[in-house]
């Protein structure tokens, strides 16, 4: 099948490469010509495991191509995916400008039947808005062309996006038109061979499914973080509590890890957008508001622990930070807990020396050159001469450090474990003062 993908970010590029990998002819289009030039050379402009080799292999095979030519893109694909960003507006609503711009672009060049499939995370009712936009643009041209609009949300985790696309848990197709549903079933058949993974429904239900899934996962994280605060006050160990409740098959262990809050491009933005959409239809989403409030407070937990340890006197101190991305296996620092911690430390007069396996360039882009930030090229270099070490992102490379070496490098053996990666007893045996989350 010939496929067009509008947008070459995390979602669009992963979709394009994976659809090409199973034999489709895929043309990815973006308005950023510099990005298109890099992608045409096989250079992926962000870090995502396994993605760059996949892009390069399919470029060589001739199944994947990149363009900034919208007319060529619309002419190419029977299925036209919209996979552009939907950032938050100031009021929390999802900004649909880019989605609707793509719809207008498709309509300007539409001549034959196309399925317009929305992969972007969008509020309930967007498929109808996209269809109305297509009709209005066609009418303005005085043209007629058939199309169907389908909601086809993605459920990709940054850091595991290629695997998630190639081996999905489910494939949600929100379609009113049998013809469009049949085409998408055909397209996704290679990803659904082991057992039936396609869940077909109407577009509004598909749009809500995406938001509901992210809201549920965020709720589990905030629930455990609130329990962690309670565990500390009561002298309980939240890690033992996690094991105790996760053993219940009705609950399970997934997304029950306490820590210093969640960030990224999805959960915070999608919670705000869902709350805003609920308010538009007269529903006060109290649980979602609480999930968001708990998370914002949790992102400051590490700073408060550090501040208490030093008696509120942080001016002139140097803190080593391990992990800057919002989660492991990505360079994405959008709404990352590390940013909240660093900015609070700077406001208190402290310096930061940080290391991350993938997000160093992103940190330089965000913060530029500043005297109170040093980006070290090695985790132990980050710890050298620091007054304490804070682990913020649980990259695998941080899981088994040389504690004896760390103790000699740090000015004082103080460790703030923002993800409960380490066994407190082991860390203390090495002579460290240990501060975890939800641990007595």
Short mmCIF file of C-alpha atoms in Angstrom, two decimals, residues 10 14 44-53 156-164 328-331 358:
data_model
loop_
_atom_site.label_atom_id
_atom_site.label_comp_id
_atom_site.label_asym_id
_atom_site.label_seq_id
_atom_site.Cartn_x
_atom_site.Cartn_y
_atom_site.Cartn_z
CA UNK A 10 8.39 10.93 17.37
CA UNK A 14 8.23 5.85 13.88
CA UNK A 44 17.25 10.97 12.90
CA UNK A 45 17.13 14.33 14.74
CA UNK A 46 16.22 12.84 18.14
CA UNK A 47 17.18 9.80 20.16
CA UNK A 48 14.91 6.76 19.95
CA UNK A 49 16.38 3.25 20.23
CA UNK A 50 16.40 1.20 16.99
CA UNK A 51 14.81 3.97 14.92
CA UNK A 52 17.79 5.28 12.95
CA UNK A 53 18.88 1.83 11.65
CA UNK A 156 3.83 4.34 21.73
CA UNK A 157 6.18 4.74 24.66
CA UNK A 158 9.20 6.96 24.07
CA UNK A 159 12.25 4.77 24.41
CA UNK A 160 10.35 1.71 23.15
CA UNK A 161 8.38 3.18 20.26
CA UNK A 162 9.68 0.92 17.49
CA UNK A 163 8.94 -2.24 19.47
CA UNK A 164 5.52 -0.88 20.47
CA UNK A 328 15.29 6.45 30.24
CA UNK A 329 16.03 5.70 26.56
CA UNK A 330 15.03 9.11 25.25
CA UNK A 331 16.57 12.57 24.98
CA UNK A 358 21.31 10.90 25.70
#
